PDB file of C-alpha atoms in Angstrom:
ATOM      1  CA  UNK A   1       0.000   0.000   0.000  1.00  0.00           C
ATOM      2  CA  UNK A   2       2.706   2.218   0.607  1.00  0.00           C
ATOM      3  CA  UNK A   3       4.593   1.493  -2.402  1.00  0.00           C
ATOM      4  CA  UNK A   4       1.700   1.614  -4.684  1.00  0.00           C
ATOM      5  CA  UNK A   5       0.252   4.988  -2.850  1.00  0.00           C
ATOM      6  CA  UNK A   6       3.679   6.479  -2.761  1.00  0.00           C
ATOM      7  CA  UNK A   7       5.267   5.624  -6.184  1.00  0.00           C
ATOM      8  CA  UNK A   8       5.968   8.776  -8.735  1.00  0.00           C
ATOM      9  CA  UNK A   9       3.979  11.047  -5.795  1.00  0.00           C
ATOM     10  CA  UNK A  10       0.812   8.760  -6.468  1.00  0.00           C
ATOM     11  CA  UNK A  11       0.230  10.306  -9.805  1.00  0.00           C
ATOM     12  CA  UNK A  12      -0.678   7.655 -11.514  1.00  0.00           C
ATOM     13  CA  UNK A  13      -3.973   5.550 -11.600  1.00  0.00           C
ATOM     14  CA  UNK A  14      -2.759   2.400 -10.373  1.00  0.00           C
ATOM     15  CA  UNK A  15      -1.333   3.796  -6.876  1.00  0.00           C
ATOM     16  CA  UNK A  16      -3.859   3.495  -3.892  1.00  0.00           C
ATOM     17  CA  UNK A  17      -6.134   7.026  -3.593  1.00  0.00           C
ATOM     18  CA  UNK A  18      -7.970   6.006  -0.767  1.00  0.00           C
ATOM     19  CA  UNK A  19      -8.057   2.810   1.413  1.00  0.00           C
ATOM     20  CA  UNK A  20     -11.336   1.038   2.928  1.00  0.00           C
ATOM     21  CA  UNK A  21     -10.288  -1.466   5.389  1.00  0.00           C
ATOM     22  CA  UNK A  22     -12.541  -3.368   7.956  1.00  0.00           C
ATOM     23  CA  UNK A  23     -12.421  -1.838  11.314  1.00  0.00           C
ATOM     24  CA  UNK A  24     -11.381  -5.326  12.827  1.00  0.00           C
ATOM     25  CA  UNK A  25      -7.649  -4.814  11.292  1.00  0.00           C
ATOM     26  CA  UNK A  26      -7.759  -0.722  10.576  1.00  0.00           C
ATOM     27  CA  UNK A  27      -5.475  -0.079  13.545  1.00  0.00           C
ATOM     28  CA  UNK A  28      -3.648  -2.621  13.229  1.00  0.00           C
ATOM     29  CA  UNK A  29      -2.941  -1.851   9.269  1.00  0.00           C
ATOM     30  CA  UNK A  30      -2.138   2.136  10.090  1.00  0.00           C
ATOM     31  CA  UNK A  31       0.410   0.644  13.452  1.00  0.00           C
ATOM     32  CA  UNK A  32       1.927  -1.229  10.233  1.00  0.00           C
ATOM     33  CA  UNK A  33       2.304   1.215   7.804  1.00  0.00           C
ATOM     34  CA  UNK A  34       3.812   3.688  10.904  1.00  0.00           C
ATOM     35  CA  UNK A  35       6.301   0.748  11.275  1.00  0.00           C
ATOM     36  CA  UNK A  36       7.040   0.838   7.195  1.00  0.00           C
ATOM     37  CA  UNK A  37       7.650   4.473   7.262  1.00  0.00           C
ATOM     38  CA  UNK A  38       4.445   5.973   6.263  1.00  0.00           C
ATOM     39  CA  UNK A  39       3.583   9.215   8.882  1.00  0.00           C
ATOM     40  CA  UNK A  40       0.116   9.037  10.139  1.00  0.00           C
ATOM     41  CA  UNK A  41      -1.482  12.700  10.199  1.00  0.00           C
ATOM     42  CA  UNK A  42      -3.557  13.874  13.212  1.00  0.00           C
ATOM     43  CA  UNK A  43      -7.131  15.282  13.021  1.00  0.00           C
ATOM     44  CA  UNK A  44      -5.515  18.869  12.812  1.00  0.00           C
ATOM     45  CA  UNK A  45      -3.008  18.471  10.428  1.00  0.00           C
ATOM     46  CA  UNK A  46      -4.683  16.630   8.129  1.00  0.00           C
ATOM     47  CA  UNK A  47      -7.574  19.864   8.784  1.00  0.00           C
ATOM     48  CA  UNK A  48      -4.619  22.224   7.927  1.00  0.00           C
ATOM     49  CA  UNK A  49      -3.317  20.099   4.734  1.00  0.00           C
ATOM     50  CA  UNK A  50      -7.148  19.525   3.396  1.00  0.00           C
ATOM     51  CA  UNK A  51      -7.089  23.933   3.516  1.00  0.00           C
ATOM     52  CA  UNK A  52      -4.238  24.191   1.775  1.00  0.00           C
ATOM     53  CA  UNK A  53      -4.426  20.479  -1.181  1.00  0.00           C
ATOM     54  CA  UNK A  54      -8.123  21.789  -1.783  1.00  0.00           C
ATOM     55  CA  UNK A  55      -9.977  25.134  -2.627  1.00  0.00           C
ATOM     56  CA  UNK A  56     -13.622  24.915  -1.968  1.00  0.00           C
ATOM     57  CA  UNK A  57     -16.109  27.871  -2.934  1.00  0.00           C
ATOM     58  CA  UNK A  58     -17.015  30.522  -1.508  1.00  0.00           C
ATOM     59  CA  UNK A  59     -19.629  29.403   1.529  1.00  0.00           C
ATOM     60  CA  UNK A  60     -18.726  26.125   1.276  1.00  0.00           C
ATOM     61  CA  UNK A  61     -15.619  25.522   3.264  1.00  0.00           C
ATOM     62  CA  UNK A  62     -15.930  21.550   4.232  1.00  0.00           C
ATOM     63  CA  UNK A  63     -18.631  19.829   1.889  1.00  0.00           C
ATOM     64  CA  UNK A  64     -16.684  17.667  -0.449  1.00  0.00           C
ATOM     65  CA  UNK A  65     -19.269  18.377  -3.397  1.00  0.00           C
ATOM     66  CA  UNK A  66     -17.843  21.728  -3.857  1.00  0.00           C
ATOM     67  CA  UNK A  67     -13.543  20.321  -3.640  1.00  0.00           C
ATOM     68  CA  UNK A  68     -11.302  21.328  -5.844  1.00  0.00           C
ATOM     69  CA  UNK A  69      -8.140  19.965  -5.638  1.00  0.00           C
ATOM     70  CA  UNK A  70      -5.595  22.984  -5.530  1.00  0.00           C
ATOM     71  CA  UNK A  71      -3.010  22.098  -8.372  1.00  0.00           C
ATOM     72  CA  UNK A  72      -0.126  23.775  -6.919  1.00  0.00           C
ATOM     73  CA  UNK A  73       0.007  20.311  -4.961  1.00  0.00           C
ATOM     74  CA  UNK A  74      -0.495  17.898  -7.581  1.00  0.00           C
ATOM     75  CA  UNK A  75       2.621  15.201  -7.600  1.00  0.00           C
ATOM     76  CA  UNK A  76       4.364  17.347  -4.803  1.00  0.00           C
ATOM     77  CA  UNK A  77       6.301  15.304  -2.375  1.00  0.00           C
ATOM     78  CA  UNK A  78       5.562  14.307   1.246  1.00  0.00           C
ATOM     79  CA  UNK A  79       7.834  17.515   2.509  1.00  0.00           C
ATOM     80  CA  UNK A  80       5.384  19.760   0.660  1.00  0.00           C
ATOM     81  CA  UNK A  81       2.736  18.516   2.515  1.00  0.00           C
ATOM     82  CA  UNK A  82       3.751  18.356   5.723  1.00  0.00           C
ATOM     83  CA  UNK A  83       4.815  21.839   5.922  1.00  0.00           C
ATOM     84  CA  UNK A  84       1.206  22.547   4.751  1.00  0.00           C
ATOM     85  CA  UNK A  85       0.254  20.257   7.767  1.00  0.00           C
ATOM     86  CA  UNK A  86       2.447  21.733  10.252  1.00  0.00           C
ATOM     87  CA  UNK A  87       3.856  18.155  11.036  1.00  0.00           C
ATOM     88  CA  UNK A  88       7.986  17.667  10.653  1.00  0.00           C
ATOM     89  CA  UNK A  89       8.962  14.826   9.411  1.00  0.00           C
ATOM     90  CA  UNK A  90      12.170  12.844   8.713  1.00  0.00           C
ATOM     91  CA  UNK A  91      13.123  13.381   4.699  1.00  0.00           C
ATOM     92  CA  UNK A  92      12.680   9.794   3.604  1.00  0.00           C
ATOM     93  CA  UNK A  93       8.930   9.799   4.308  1.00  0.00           C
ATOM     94  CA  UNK A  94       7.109   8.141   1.181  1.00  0.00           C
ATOM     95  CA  UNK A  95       3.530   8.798   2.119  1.00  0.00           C
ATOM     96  CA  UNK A  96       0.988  10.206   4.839  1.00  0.00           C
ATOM     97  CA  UNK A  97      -1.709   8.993   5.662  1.00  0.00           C
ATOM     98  CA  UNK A  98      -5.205   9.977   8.240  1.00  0.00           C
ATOM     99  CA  UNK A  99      -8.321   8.389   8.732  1.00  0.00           C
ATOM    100  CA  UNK A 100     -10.700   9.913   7.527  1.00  0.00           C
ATOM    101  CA  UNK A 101     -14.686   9.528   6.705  1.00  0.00           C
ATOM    102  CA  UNK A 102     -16.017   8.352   3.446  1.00  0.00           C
ATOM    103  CA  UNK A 103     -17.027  12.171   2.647  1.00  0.00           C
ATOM    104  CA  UNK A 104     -13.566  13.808   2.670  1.00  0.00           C
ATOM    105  CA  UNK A 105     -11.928  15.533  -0.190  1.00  0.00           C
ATOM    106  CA  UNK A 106      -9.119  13.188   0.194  1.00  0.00           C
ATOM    107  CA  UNK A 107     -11.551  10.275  -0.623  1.00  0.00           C
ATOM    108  CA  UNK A 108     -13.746  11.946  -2.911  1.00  0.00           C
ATOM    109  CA  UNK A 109     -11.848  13.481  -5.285  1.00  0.00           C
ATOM    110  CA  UNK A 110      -8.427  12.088  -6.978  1.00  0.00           C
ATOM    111  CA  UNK A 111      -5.907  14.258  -5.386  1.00  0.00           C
ATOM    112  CA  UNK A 112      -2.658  12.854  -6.855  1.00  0.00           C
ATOM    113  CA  UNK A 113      -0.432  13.249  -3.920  1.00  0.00           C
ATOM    114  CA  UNK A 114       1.183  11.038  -1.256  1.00  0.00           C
ATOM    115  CA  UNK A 115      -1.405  11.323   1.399  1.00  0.00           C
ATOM    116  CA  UNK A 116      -3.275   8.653   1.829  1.00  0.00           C
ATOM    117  CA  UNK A 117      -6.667   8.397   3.485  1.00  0.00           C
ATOM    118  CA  UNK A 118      -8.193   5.582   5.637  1.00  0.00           C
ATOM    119  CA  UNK A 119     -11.924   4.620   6.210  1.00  0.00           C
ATOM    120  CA  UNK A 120     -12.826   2.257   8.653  1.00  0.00           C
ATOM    121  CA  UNK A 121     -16.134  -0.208   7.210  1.00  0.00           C
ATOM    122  CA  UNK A 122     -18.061  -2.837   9.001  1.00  0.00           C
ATOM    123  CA  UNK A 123     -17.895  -5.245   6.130  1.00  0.00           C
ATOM    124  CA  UNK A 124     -16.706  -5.965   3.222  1.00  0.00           C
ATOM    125  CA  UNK A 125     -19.635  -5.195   1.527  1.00  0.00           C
ATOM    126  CA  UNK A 126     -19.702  -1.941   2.469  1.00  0.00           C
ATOM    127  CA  UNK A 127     -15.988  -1.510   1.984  1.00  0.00           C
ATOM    128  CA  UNK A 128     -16.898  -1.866  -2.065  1.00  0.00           C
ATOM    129  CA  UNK A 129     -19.820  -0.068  -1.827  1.00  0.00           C
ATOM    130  CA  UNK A 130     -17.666   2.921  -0.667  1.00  0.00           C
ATOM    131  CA  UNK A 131     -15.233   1.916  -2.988  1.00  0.00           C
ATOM    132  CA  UNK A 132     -17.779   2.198  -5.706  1.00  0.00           C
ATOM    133  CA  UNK A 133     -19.134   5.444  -4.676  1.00  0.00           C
ATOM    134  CA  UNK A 134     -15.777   7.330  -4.323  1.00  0.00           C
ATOM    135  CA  UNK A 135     -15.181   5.673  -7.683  1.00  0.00           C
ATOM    136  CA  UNK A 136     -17.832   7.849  -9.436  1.00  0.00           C
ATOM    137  CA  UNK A 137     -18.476   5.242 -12.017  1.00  0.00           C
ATOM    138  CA  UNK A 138     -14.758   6.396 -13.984  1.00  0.00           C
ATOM    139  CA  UNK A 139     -14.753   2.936 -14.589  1.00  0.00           C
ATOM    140  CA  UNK A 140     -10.735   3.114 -14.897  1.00  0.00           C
ATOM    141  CA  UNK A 141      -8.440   1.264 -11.382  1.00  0.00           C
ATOM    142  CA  UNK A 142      -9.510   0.063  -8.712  1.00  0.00           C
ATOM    143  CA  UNK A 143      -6.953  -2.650  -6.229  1.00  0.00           C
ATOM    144  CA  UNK A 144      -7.842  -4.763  -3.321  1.00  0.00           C
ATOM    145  CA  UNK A 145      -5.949  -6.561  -0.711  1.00  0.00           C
ATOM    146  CA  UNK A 146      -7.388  -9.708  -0.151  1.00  0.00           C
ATOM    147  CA  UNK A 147      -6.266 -12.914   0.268  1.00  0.00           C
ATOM    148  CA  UNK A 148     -10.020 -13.995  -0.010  1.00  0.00           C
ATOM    149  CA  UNK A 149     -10.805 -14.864  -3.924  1.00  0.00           C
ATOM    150  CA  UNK A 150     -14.795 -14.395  -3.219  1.00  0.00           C
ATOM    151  CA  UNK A 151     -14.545 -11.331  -1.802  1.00  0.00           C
ATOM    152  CA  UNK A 152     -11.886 -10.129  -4.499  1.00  0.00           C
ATOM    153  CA  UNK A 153     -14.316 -11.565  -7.250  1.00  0.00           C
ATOM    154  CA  UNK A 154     -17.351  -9.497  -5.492  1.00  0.00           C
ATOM    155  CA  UNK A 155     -15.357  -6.298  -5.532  1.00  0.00           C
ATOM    156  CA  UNK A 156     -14.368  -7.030  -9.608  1.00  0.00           C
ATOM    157  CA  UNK A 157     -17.839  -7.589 -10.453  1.00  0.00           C
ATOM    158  CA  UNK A 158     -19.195  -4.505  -8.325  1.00  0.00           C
ATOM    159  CA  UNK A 159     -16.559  -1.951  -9.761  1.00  0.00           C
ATOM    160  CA  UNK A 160     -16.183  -3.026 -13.637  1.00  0.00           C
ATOM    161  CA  UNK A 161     -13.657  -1.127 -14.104  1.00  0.00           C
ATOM    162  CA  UNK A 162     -10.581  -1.441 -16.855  1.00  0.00           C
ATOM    163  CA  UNK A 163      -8.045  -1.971 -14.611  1.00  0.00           C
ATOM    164  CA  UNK A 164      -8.386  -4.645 -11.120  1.00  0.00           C
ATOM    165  CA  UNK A 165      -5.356  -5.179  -9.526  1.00  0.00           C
TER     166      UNK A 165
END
């Protein structure tokens, strides 16, 4: 996940935008990726880095429907923005990560940059419902973890999309 959500500044379509993972192993995934060198955000940074990676018009400060994602940090590196979240951080971090709800910019729209949001779901079924949703019928990537080849074939079938890795 890191890899994938961290290569070339997760520009292109086959890194991880956003991850749904069951709440049984979400904590235990995020201690993991904290282990692997991925820098998990707090409520307030990732507040101050939403401000500065999206624009949102005028009145409508925190609904996701009116997120733009502010190109000036499009394929910038992890340094970039953590200074726009007020975090330090050592200067081989590859990604950042928060966990977020379902509704946040960083899950809604394709922000092309090495933060990485985290949903908690009850099920697997809702995991690629959400998955679906934030997809916005694009039809182009979506990835799952699984060792579980029902649950892999459920999320192919659900999505449809040109690339399943």
């Amino acid at each position: 996940i890191i890899s994938g959500a961290a290569f070339d500044n997760n520009l292109l379509c086959i890194g991880e935008k956003q991850v749904f993972v069951l709440d049984s192993v979400a904590d235990k995934l995020m201690q993991r990726m904290a282990e692997n060198g991925a820098v998990k955000l707090t409520s307030a940074q990732l507040d101050s880095l939403t401000k500065a990676a999206f624009t949102f018009k005028e009145g409508q400060g925190g609904d996701c429907a009116h997120a733009s994602v502010n190109k000036d940090y499009i394929g910038k590196d992890t340094s970039v923005l953590a200074k726009a979240a007020g975090v330090n951080i050592p200067s081989d971090t590859q990604l950042l990560f928060a966990e977020t709800d379902a509704n946040h910019p960083f899950v809604q729209e394709e922000q092309m940059m090495p933060m990485l949001p985290i949903v908690r779901v009850k099920s697997v079924e809702e995991g690629i419902a959400l998955a679906k949703q934030s997809e916005h019928e694009y039809r182009h990537t979506a990835i799952n973890h699984s060792h579980d080849a029902e649950n892999i074939t459920l999320m192919a079938r659900a999505l449809d999309t040109t690339l399943f890795l």
